[in-house]
JSON list of N, CA and C and ligand atoms in Angstrom, two decimals:
[
{"chain": "A", "resi": 1, "resn": "UNK", "atom": "N", "xyz": [-13.43, 18.17, -0.21]},
{"chain": "A", "resi": 1, "resn": "UNK", "atom": "CA", "xyz": [-12.27, 17.83, 1.07]},
{"chain": "A", "resi": 1, "resn": "UNK", "atom": "C", "xyz": [-11.14, 17.34, 0.67]},
{"chain": "A", "resi": 2, "resn": "UNK", "atom": "N", "xyz": [-10.44, 17.35, 0.42]},
{"chain": "A", "resi": 2, "resn": "UNK", "atom": "CA", "xyz": [-9.04, 16.61, 0.11]},
{"chain": "A", "resi": 2, "resn": "UNK", "atom": "C", "xyz": [-9.33, 15.18, 0.54]},
{"chain": "A", "resi": 3, "resn": "UNK", "atom": "N", "xyz": [-8.42, 14.45, 0.80]},
{"chain": "A", "resi": 3, "resn": "UNK", "atom": "CA", "xyz": [-8.22, 13.00, 1.95]},
{"chain": "A", "resi": 3, "resn": "UNK", "atom": "C", "xyz": [-6.47, 13.24, 1.64]},
{"chain": "A", "resi": 4, "resn": "UNK", "atom": "N", "xyz": [-6.71, 12.45, 3.07]},
{"chain": "A", "resi": 4, "resn": "UNK", "atom": "CA", "xyz": [-4.39, 12.70, 3.27]},
{"chain": "A", "resi": 4, "resn": "UNK", "atom": "C", "xyz": [-4.42, 10.68, 3.88]},
{"chain": "A", "resi": 5, "resn": "UNK", "atom": "N", "xyz": [-3.44, 10.52, 4.05]},
{"chain": "A", "resi": 5, "resn": "UNK", "atom": "CA", "xyz": [-3.12, 9.49, 4.74]},
{"chain": "A", "resi": 5, "resn": "UNK", "atom": "C", "xyz": [-2.51, 9.67, 4.89]},
{"chain": "A", "resi": 6, "resn": "UNK", "atom": "N", "xyz": [-2.33, 8.74, 6.62]},
{"chain": "A", "resi": 6, "resn": "UNK", "atom": "CA", "xyz": [-1.59, 8.46, 7.56]},
{"chain": "A", "resi": 6, "resn": "UNK", "atom": "C", "xyz": [-1.94, 7.03, 7.92]},
{"chain": "A", "resi": 7, "resn": "UNK", "atom": "N", "xyz": [0.16, 5.95, 8.79]},
{"chain": "A", "resi": 7, "resn": "UNK", "atom": "CA", "xyz": [0.34, 5.51, 8.67]},
{"chain": "A", "resi": 7, "resn": "UNK", "atom": "C", "xyz": [0.59, 5.53, 9.97]},
{"chain": "A", "resi": 8, "resn": "UNK", "atom": "N", "xyz": [-0.14, 4.30, 11.21]},
{"chain": "A", "resi": 8, "resn": "UNK", "atom": "CA", "xyz": [-0.66, 3.68, 12.28]},
{"chain": "A", "resi": 8, "resn": "UNK", "atom": "C", "xyz": [1.22, 3.15, 12.74]},
{"chain": "A", "resi": 9, "resn": "UNK", "atom": "N", "xyz": [1.50, 3.85, 13.81]},
{"chain": "A", "resi": 9, "resn": "UNK", "atom": "CA", "xyz": [3.31, 3.28, 13.80]},
{"chain": "A", "resi": 9, "resn": "UNK", "atom": "C", "xyz": [3.36, 2.75, 15.33]},
{"chain": "A", "resi": 10, "resn": "UNK", "atom": "N", "xyz": [2.39, 2.26, 15.57]},
{"chain": "A", "resi": 10, "resn": "UNK", "atom": "CA", "xyz": [2.05, 1.45, 16.58]},
{"chain": "A", "resi": 10, "resn": "UNK", "atom": "C", "xyz": [1.26, 0.05, 15.95]},
{"chain": "A", "resi": 11, "resn": "UNK", "atom": "N", "xyz": [0.66, 0.17, 15.40]},
{"chain": "A", "resi": 11, "resn": "UNK", "atom": "CA", "xyz": [0.24, -0.66, 14.62]},
{"chain": "A", "resi": 11, "resn": "UNK", "atom": "C", "xyz": [0.10, -1.33, 13.13]},
{"chain": "A", "resi": 12, "resn": "UNK", "atom": "N", "xyz": [1.16, -0.26, 12.44]},
{"chain": "A", "resi": 12, "resn": "UNK", "atom": "CA", "xyz": [2.18, -0.15, 11.85]},
{"chain": "A", "resi": 12, "resn": "UNK", "atom": "C", "xyz": [0.73, -0.45, 9.91]},
{"chain": "A", "resi": 13, "resn": "UNK", "atom": "N", "xyz": [-0.43, -0.29, 10.28]},
{"chain": "A", "resi": 13, "resn": "UNK", "atom": "CA", "xyz": [-1.94, -0.36, 9.07]},
{"chain": "A", "resi": 13, "resn": "UNK", "atom": "C", "xyz": [-1.87, 1.88, 8.94]},
{"chain": "A", "resi": 14, "resn": "UNK", "atom": "N", "xyz": [-2.65, 1.99, 7.89]},
{"chain": "A", "resi": 14, "resn": "UNK", "atom": "CA", "xyz": [-2.77, 2.31, 7.51]},
{"chain": "A", "resi": 14, "resn": "UNK", "atom": "C", "xyz": [-3.79, 3.19, 6.83]},
{"chain": "A", "resi": 15, "resn": "UNK", "atom": "N", "xyz": [-4.20, 4.28, 6.71]},
{"chain": "A", "resi": 15, "resn": "UNK", "atom": "CA", "xyz": [-5.86, 4.99, 6.73]},
{"chain": "A", "resi": 15, "resn": "UNK", "atom": "C", "xyz": [-5.65, 5.85, 5.74]},
{"chain": "A", "resi": 16, "resn": "UNK", "atom": "N", "xyz": [-7.27, 6.36, 6.15]},
{"chain": "A", "resi": 16, "resn": "UNK", "atom": "CA", "xyz": [-7.30, 7.59, 4.80]},
{"chain": "A", "resi": 16, "resn": "UNK", "atom": "C", "xyz": [-8.08, 8.27, 5.81]},
{"chain": "A", "resi": 17, "resn": "UNK", "atom": "N", "xyz": [-8.34, 9.50, 5.15]},
{"chain": "A", "resi": 17, "resn": "UNK", "atom": "CA", "xyz": [-8.89, 10.60, 6.33]},
{"chain": "A", "resi": 17, "resn": "UNK", "atom": "C", "xyz": [-9.60, 12.16, 5.65]},
{"chain": "A", "resi": 18, "resn": "UNK", "atom": "N", "xyz": [-11.09, 12.12, 5.29]},
{"chain": "A", "resi": 18, "resn": "UNK", "atom": "CA", "xyz": [-11.03, 12.94, 4.48]},
{"chain": "A", "resi": 18, "resn": "UNK", "atom": "C", "xyz": [-11.03, 14.76, 5.77]},
{"chain": "A", "resi": 19, "resn": "UNK", "atom": "N", "xyz": [-10.74, 15.68, 5.95]},
{"chain": "A", "resi": 19, "resn": "UNK", "atom": "CA", "xyz": [-10.33, 16.58, 6.77]},
{"chain": "A", "resi": 19, "resn": "UNK", "atom": "C", "xyz": [-9.98, 17.57, 5.56]},
{"chain": "A", "resi": 20, "resn": "UNK", "atom": "N", "xyz": [-10.55, 18.43, 6.00]},
{"chain": "A", "resi": 20, "resn": "UNK", "atom": "CA", "xyz": [-10.47, 20.02, 5.24]},
{"chain": "A", "resi": 20, "resn": "UNK", "atom": "C", "xyz": [-8.28, 20.73, 5.98]},
{"chain": "A", "resi": 21, "resn": "UNK", "atom": "N", "xyz": [-7.47, 21.36, 4.45]},
{"chain": "A", "resi": 21, "resn": "UNK", "atom": "CA", "xyz": [-6.75, 21.10, 5.10]},
{"chain": "A", "resi": 21, "resn": "UNK", "atom": "C", "xyz": [-6.48, 22.46, 5.84]},
{"chain": "A", "resi": 22, "resn": "UNK", "atom": "N", "xyz": [-6.73, 23.13, 6.41]},
{"chain": "A", "resi": 22, "resn": "UNK", "atom": "CA", "xyz": [-6.33, 23.26, 8.04]},
{"chain": "A", "resi": 22, "resn": "UNK", "atom": "C", "xyz": [-6.35, 21.85, 9.31]},
{"chain": "A", "resi": 23, "resn": "UNK", "atom": "N", "xyz": [-7.25, 21.31, 8.69]},
{"chain": "A", "resi": 23, "resn": "UNK", "atom": "CA", "xyz": [-6.38, 20.37, 9.63]},
{"chain": "A", "resi": 23, "resn": "UNK", "atom": "C", "xyz": [-6.09, 18.92, 9.20]},
{"chain": "A", "resi": 24, "resn": "UNK", "atom": "N", "xyz": [-5.52, 19.68, 8.15]},
{"chain": "A", "resi": 24, "resn": "UNK", "atom": "CA", "xyz": [-4.58, 18.53, 7.58]},
{"chain": "A", "resi": 24, "resn": "UNK", "atom": "C", "xyz": [-3.02, 17.89, 8.60]},
{"chain": "A", "resi": 25, "resn": "UNK", "atom": "N", "xyz": [-2.35, 18.66, 9.66]},
{"chain": "A", "resi": 25, "resn": "UNK", "atom": "CA", "xyz": [-0.95, 18.22, 10.14]},
{"chain": "A", "resi": 25, "resn": "UNK", "atom": "C", "xyz": [-2.43, 17.97, 11.50]},
{"chain": "A", "resi": 26, "resn": "UNK", "atom": "N", "xyz": [-2.82, 17.75, 12.48]},
{"chain": "A", "resi": 26, "resn": "UNK", "atom": "CA", "xyz": [-4.37, 17.77, 13.14]},
{"chain": "A", "resi": 26, "resn": "UNK", "atom": "C", "xyz": [-3.76, 15.77, 14.06]},
{"chain": "A", "resi": 27, "resn": "UNK", "atom": "N", "xyz": [-3.54, 15.85, 14.95]},
{"chain": "A", "resi": 27, "resn": "UNK", "atom": "CA", "xyz": [-3.90, 14.22, 15.58]},
{"chain": "A", "resi": 27, "resn": "UNK", "atom": "C", "xyz": [-4.90, 13.51, 14.65]},
{"chain": "A", "resi": 28, "resn": "UNK", "atom": "N", "xyz": [-3.98, 11.97, 14.17]},
{"chain": "A", "resi": 28, "resn": "UNK", "atom": "CA", "xyz": [-5.08, 11.73, 13.45]},
{"chain": "A", "resi": 28, "resn": "UNK", "atom": "C", "xyz": [-4.92, 10.49, 14.29]},
{"chain": "A", "resi": 29, "resn": "UNK", "atom": "N", "xyz": [-6.48, 9.53, 14.59]},
{"chain": "A", "resi": 29, "resn": "UNK", "atom": "CA", "xyz": [-6.11, 7.92, 15.64]},
{"chain": "A", "resi": 29, "resn": "UNK", "atom": "C", "xyz": [-6.37, 7.42, 14.32]},
{"chain": "A", "resi": 30, "resn": "UNK", "atom": "N", "xyz": [-5.67, 6.37, 14.52]},
{"chain": "A", "resi": 30, "resn": "UNK", "atom": "CA", "xyz": [-5.90, 5.20, 13.14]},
{"chain": "A", "resi": 30, "resn": "UNK", "atom": "C", "xyz": [-7.30, 4.28, 13.69]},
{"chain": "A", "resi": 31, "resn": "UNK", "atom": "N", "xyz": [-7.64, 3.67, 13.01]},
{"chain": "A", "resi": 31, "resn": "UNK", "atom": "CA", "xyz": [-9.23, 3.09, 13.00]},
{"chain": "A", "resi": 31, "resn": "UNK", "atom": "C", "xyz": [-8.92, 1.91, 14.28]},
{"chain": "A", "resi": 32, "resn": "UNK", "atom": "N", "xyz": [-8.26, 1.62, 14.25]},
{"chain": "A", "resi": 32, "resn": "UNK", "atom": "CA", "xyz": [-7.39, 1.07, 16.07]},
{"chain": "A", "resi": 32, "resn": "UNK", "atom": "C", "xyz": [-7.98, 1.95, 17.26]},
{"chain": "A", "resi": 33, "resn": "UNK", "atom": "N", "xyz": [-7.67, 3.23, 17.56]},
{"chain": "A", "resi": 33, "resn": "UNK", "atom": "CA", "xyz": [-8.42, 3.43, 17.95]},
{"chain": "A", "resi": 33, "resn": "UNK", "atom": "C", "xyz": [-6.14, 4.34, 19.05]},
{"chain": "A", "resi": 34, "resn": "UNK", "atom": "N", "xyz": [-5.77, 3.50, 18.54]},
{"chain": "A", "resi": 34, "resn": "UNK", "atom": "CA", "xyz": [-4.17, 4.65, 18.26]},
{"chain": "A", "resi": 34, "resn": "UNK", "atom": "C", "xyz": [-3.55, 6.00, 18.54]},
{"chain": "A", "resi": 35, "resn": "UNK", "atom": "N", "xyz": [-2.71, 7.05, 18.60]},
{"chain": "A", "resi": 35, "resn": "UNK", "atom": "CA", "xyz": [-2.73, 8.07, 18.35]},
{"chain": "A", "resi": 35, "resn": "UNK", "atom": "C", "xyz": [-1.74, 8.34, 17.50]},
{"chain": "A", "resi": 36, "resn": "UNK", "atom": "N", "xyz": [-0.70, 7.54, 18.09]},
{"chain": "A", "resi": 36, "resn": "UNK", "atom": "CA", "xyz": [0.17, 8.01, 17.37]},
{"chain": "A", "resi": 36, "resn": "UNK", "atom": "C", "xyz": [0.65, 7.17, 15.86]},
{"chain": "A", "resi": 37, "resn": "UNK", "atom": "N", "xyz": [0.22, 8.35, 15.53]},
{"chain": "A", "resi": 37, "resn": "UNK", "atom": "CA", "xyz": [-0.09, 8.13, 13.86]},
{"chain": "A", "resi": 37, "resn": "UNK", "atom": "C", "xyz": [1.19, 9.43, 13.27]},
{"chain": "A", "resi": 38, "resn": "UNK", "atom": "N", "xyz": [1.91, 8.88, 12.19]},
{"chain": "A", "resi": 38, "resn": "UNK", "atom": "CA", "xyz": [2.62, 9.96, 11.00]},
{"chain": "A", "resi": 38, "resn": "UNK", "atom": "C", "xyz": [1.06, 10.26, 9.41]},
{"chain": "A", "resi": 39, "resn": "UNK", "atom": "N", "xyz": [0.99, 11.84, 8.33]},
{"chain": "A", "resi": 39, "resn": "UNK", "atom": "CA", "xyz": [0.35, 11.75, 7.61]},
{"chain": "A", "resi": 39, "resn": "UNK", "atom": "C", "xyz": [2.10, 11.69, 5.80]},
{"chain": "A", "resi": 40, "resn": "UNK", "atom": "N", "xyz": [1.20, 10.60, 5.36]},
{"chain": "A", "resi": 40, "resn": "UNK", "atom": "CA", "xyz": [1.65, 10.06, 4.82]},
{"chain": "A", "resi": 40, "resn": "UNK", "atom": "C", "xyz": [1.29, 11.40, 3.19]},
{"chain": "A", "resi": 41, "resn": "UNK", "atom": "N", "xyz": [2.66, 11.29, 2.58]},
{"chain": "A", "resi": 41, "resn": "UNK", "atom": "CA", "xyz": [2.69, 12.39, 1.77]},
{"chain": "A", "resi": 41, "resn": "UNK", "atom": "C", "xyz": [1.81, 12.03, 0.33]},
{"chain": "A", "resi": 42, "resn": "UNK", "atom": "N", "xyz": [1.15, 12.42, 0.13]},
{"chain": "A", "resi": 42, "resn": "UNK", "atom": "CA", "xyz": [-0.61, 12.42, -0.40]},
{"chain": "A", "resi": 42, "resn": "UNK", "atom": "C", "xyz": [0.28, 11.87, -1.99]},
{"chain": "A", "resi": 43, "resn": "UNK", "atom": "N", "xyz": [0.00, 11.32, -2.55]},
{"chain": "A", "resi": 43, "resn": "UNK", "atom": "CA", "xyz": [0.41, 10.48, -3.85]},
{"chain": "A", "resi": 43, "resn": "UNK", "atom": "C", "xyz": [-0.42, 11.07, -4.54]},
{"chain": "A", "resi": 44, "resn": "UNK", "atom": "N", "xyz": [-2.14, 11.20, -4.74]},
{"chain": "A", "resi": 44, "resn": "UNK", "atom": "CA", "xyz": [-3.04, 11.14, -5.33]},
{"chain": "A", "resi": 44, "resn": "UNK", "atom": "C", "xyz": [-2.23, 12.55, -6.17]},
{"chain": "A", "resi": 45, "resn": "UNK", "atom": "N", "xyz": [-3.02, 12.27, -7.76]},
{"chain": "A", "resi": 45, "resn": "UNK", "atom": "CA", "xyz": [-1.99, 13.27, -8.28]},
{"chain": "A", "resi": 45, "resn": "UNK", "atom": "C", "xyz": [-3.32, 13.48, -9.43]},
{"chain": "A", "resi": 46, "resn": "UNK", "atom": "N", "xyz": [-4.12, 14.71, -8.80]},
{"chain": "A", "resi": 46, "resn": "UNK", "atom": "CA", "xyz": [-5.16, 15.73, -9.82]},
{"chain": "A", "resi": 46, "resn": "UNK", "atom": "C", "xyz": [-5.79, 16.38, -11.24]},
{"chain": "A", "resi": 47, "resn": "UNK", "atom": "N", "xyz": [-6.00, 15.53, -11.75]},
{"chain": "A", "resi": 47, "resn": "UNK", "atom": "CA", "xyz": [-6.25, 15.76, -13.53]},
{"chain": "A", "resi": 47, "resn": "UNK", "atom": "C", "xyz": [-4.86, 14.33, -13.97]},
{"chain": "A", "resi": 48, "resn": "UNK", "atom": "N", "xyz": [-5.09, 13.99, -13.24]},
{"chain": "A", "resi": 48, "resn": "UNK", "atom": "CA", "xyz": [-4.36, 12.40, -13.45]},
{"chain": "A", "resi": 48, "resn": "UNK", "atom": "C", "xyz": [-2.44, 13.03, -14.40]},
{"chain": "A", "resi": 49, "resn": "UNK", "atom": "N", "xyz": [-1.56, 11.61, -14.79]},
{"chain": "A", "resi": 49, "resn": "UNK", "atom": "CA", "xyz": [-0.98, 12.60, -15.14]},
{"chain": "A", "resi": 49, "resn": "UNK", "atom": "C", "xyz": [-0.34, 12.66, -16.79]},
{"chain": "A", "resi": 50, "resn": "UNK", "atom": "N", "xyz": [0.27, 13.71, -16.99]},
{"chain": "A", "resi": 50, "resn": "UNK", "atom": "CA", "xyz": [0.53, 13.21, -18.55]},
{"chain": "A", "resi": 50, "resn": "UNK", "atom": "C", "xyz": [1.69, 12.92, -18.84]},
{"chain": "A", "resi": 51, "resn": "UNK", "atom": "N", "xyz": [3.13, 13.23, -18.23]},
{"chain": "A", "resi": 51, "resn": "UNK", "atom": "CA", "xyz": [3.86, 11.84, -18.57]},
{"chain": "A", "resi": 51, "resn": "UNK", "atom": "C", "xyz": [3.20, 9.85, -18.36]},
{"chain": "A", "resi": 52, "resn": "UNK", "atom": "N", "xyz": [2.79, 8.94, -19.35]},
{"chain": "A", "resi": 52, "resn": "UNK", "atom": "CA", "xyz": [2.72, 8.10, -18.65]},
{"chain": "A", "resi": 52, "resn": "UNK", "atom": "C", "xyz": [3.71, 7.25, -19.22]},
{"chain": "A", "resi": 53, "resn": "UNK", "atom": "N", "xyz": [4.31, 6.54, -18.38]},
{"chain": "A", "resi": 53, "resn": "UNK", "atom": "CA", "xyz": [4.88, 5.42, -18.41]},
{"chain": "A", "resi": 53, "resn": "UNK", "atom": "C", "xyz": [5.11, 4.43, -19.67]},
{"chain": "A", "resi": 54, "resn": "UNK", "atom": "N", "xyz": [6.19, 3.90, -20.73]},
{"chain": "A", "resi": 54, "resn": "UNK", "atom": "CA", "xyz": [6.05, 3.68, -21.53]},
{"chain": "A", "resi": 54, "resn": "UNK", "atom": "C", "xyz": [5.90, 1.98, -21.97]},
{"chain": "A", "resi": 55, "resn": "UNK", "atom": "N", "xyz": [4.21, 1.86, -22.54]},
{"chain": "A", "resi": 55, "resn": "UNK", "atom": "CA", "xyz": [3.50, 0.25, -22.62]},
{"chain": "A", "resi": 55, "resn": "UNK", "atom": "C", "xyz": [4.91, -0.31, -22.78]},
{"chain": "A", "resi": 56, "resn": "UNK", "atom": "N", "xyz": [4.00, -2.12, -22.15]},
{"chain": "A", "resi": 56, "resn": "UNK", "atom": "CA", "xyz": [5.21, -2.54, -22.33]},
{"chain": "A", "resi": 56, "resn": "UNK", "atom": "C", "xyz": [5.15, -3.39, -23.48]},
{"chain": "A", "resi": 57, "resn": "UNK", "atom": "N", "xyz": [5.52, -4.65, -23.65]},
{"chain": "A", "resi": 57, "resn": "UNK", "atom": "CA", "xyz": [6.20, -5.19, -24.78]},
{"chain": "A", "resi": 57, "resn": "UNK", "atom": "C", "xyz": [4.78, -5.62, -25.16]},
{"chain": "A", "resi": 58, "resn": "UNK", "atom": "N", "xyz": [4.26, -5.77, -26.75]},
{"chain": "A", "resi": 58, "resn": "UNK", "atom": "CA", "xyz": [3.12, -6.77, -26.56]},
{"chain": "A", "resi": 58, "resn": "UNK", "atom": "C", "xyz": [3.85, -8.14, -26.69]},
{"chain": "A", "resi": 59, "resn": "UNK", "atom": "N", "xyz": [3.00, -9.24, -26.13]},
{"chain": "A", "resi": 59, "resn": "UNK", "atom": "CA", "xyz": [3.76, -10.37, -26.37]},
{"chain": "A", "resi": 59, "resn": "UNK", "atom": "C", "xyz": [3.22, -11.27, -27.26]},
{"chain": "A", "resi": 60, "resn": "UNK", "atom": "N", "xyz": [3.65, -11.93, -27.72]},
{"chain": "A", "resi": 60, "resn": "UNK", "atom": "CA", "xyz": [2.92, -12.93, -29.55]},
{"chain": "A", "resi": 60, "resn": "UNK", "atom": "C", "xyz": [3.40, -12.08, -30.95]},
{"chain": "A", "resi": 61, "resn": "UNK", "atom": "N", "xyz": [4.83, -11.93, -30.99]},
{"chain": "A", "resi": 61, "resn": "UNK", "atom": "CA", "xyz": [5.56, -11.61, -32.22]},
{"chain": "A", "resi": 61, "resn": "UNK", "atom": "C", "xyz": [4.67, -10.30, -32.20]},
{"chain": "A", "resi": 62, "resn": "UNK", "atom": "N", "xyz": [4.73, -9.58, -33.70]},
{"chain": "A", "resi": 62, "resn": "UNK", "atom": "CA", "xyz": [4.84, -7.72, -33.90]},
{"chain": "A", "resi": 62, "resn": "UNK", "atom": "C", "xyz": [6.16, -7.67, -33.92]},
{"chain": "A", "resi": 63, "resn": "UNK", "atom": "N", "xyz": [7.23, -8.16, -33.29]},
{"chain": "A", "resi": 63, "resn": "UNK", "atom": "CA", "xyz": [8.13, -7.32, -33.48]},
{"chain": "A", "resi": 63, "resn": "UNK", "atom": "C", "xyz": [8.92, -7.34, -35.21]},
{"chain": "A", "resi": 64, "resn": "UNK", "atom": "N", "xyz": [10.07, -6.45, -34.73]},
{"chain": "A", "resi": 64, "resn": "UNK", "atom": "CA", "xyz": [11.09, -5.71, -35.83]},
{"chain": "A", "resi": 64, "resn": "UNK", "atom": "C", "xyz": [11.21, -7.38, -36.60]},
{"chain": "A", "resi": 65, "resn": "UNK", "atom": "N", "xyz": [11.57, -8.58, -35.92]},
{"chain": "A", "resi": 65, "resn": "UNK", "atom": "CA", "xyz": [11.87, -9.92, -36.55]},
{"chain": "A", "resi": 65, "resn": "UNK", "atom": "C", "xyz": [11.24, -10.32, -37.28]},
{"chain": "A", "resi": 66, "resn": "UNK", "atom": "N", "xyz": [10.24, -10.48, -35.85]},
{"chain": "A", "resi": 66, "resn": "UNK", "atom": "CA", "xyz": [8.77, -11.48, -36.52]},
{"chain": "A", "resi": 66, "resn": "UNK", "atom": "C", "xyz": [7.87, -11.20, -37.79]},
{"chain": "A", "resi": 67, "resn": "UNK", "atom": "N", "xyz": [8.56, -9.28, -37.71]},
{"chain": "A", "resi": 67, "resn": "UNK", "atom": "CA", "xyz": [8.26, -8.99, -39.22]},
{"chain": "A", "resi": 67, "resn": "UNK", "atom": "C", "xyz": [7.90, -9.47, -40.54]},
{"chain": "A", "resi": 68, "resn": "UNK", "atom": "N", "xyz": [9.70, -9.98, -40.94]},
{"chain": "A", "resi": 68, "resn": "UNK", "atom": "CA", "xyz": [10.02, -10.02, -41.48]},
{"chain": "A", "resi": 68, "resn": "UNK", "atom": "C", "xyz": [11.15, -8.89, -42.14]},
{"chain": "A", "resi": 69, "resn": "UNK", "atom": "N", "xyz": [11.01, -8.29, -41.13]},
{"chain": "A", "resi": 69, "resn": "UNK", "atom": "CA", "xyz": [12.01, -6.45, -42.58]},
{"chain": "A", "resi": 69, "resn": "UNK", "atom": "C", "xyz": [12.91, -6.66, -41.45]},
{"chain": "A", "resi": 70, "resn": "UNK", "atom": "N", "xyz": [13.90, -7.80, -40.84]},
{"chain": "A", "resi": 70, "resn": "UNK", "atom": "CA", "xyz": [15.06, -7.63, -40.89]},
{"chain": "A", "resi": 70, "resn": "UNK", "atom": "C", "xyz": [15.63, -8.22, -41.23]},
{"chain": "A", "resi": 71, "resn": "UNK", "atom": "N", "xyz": [14.60, -9.07, -42.59]},
{"chain": "A", "resi": 71, "resn": "UNK", "atom": "CA", "xyz": [16.20, -9.89, -43.41]},
{"chain": "A", "resi": 71, "resn": "UNK", "atom": "C", "xyz": [15.18, -11.65, -43.38]},
{"chain": "B", "resi": 101, "resn": "LIG", "atom": "ZN1", "xyz": [-3.36, 1.77, 15.00]}
]
């Protein structure tokens, strides 16, 4: 069952619900009982992402000038 994320506009809390797709747009009460909620766009990437961001440079040397290749 897909999970959907909602945000309560009364208390600002975000929460997730597992519900059928047919009910994805149905009103959802926040855990505190408020009913003024909005459905957030799902950011769940099923299957993983193909393009990962470039890895951060390693600290502690290993760069070009640190390896002596720059003269
Ligand atoms: Zn609330």
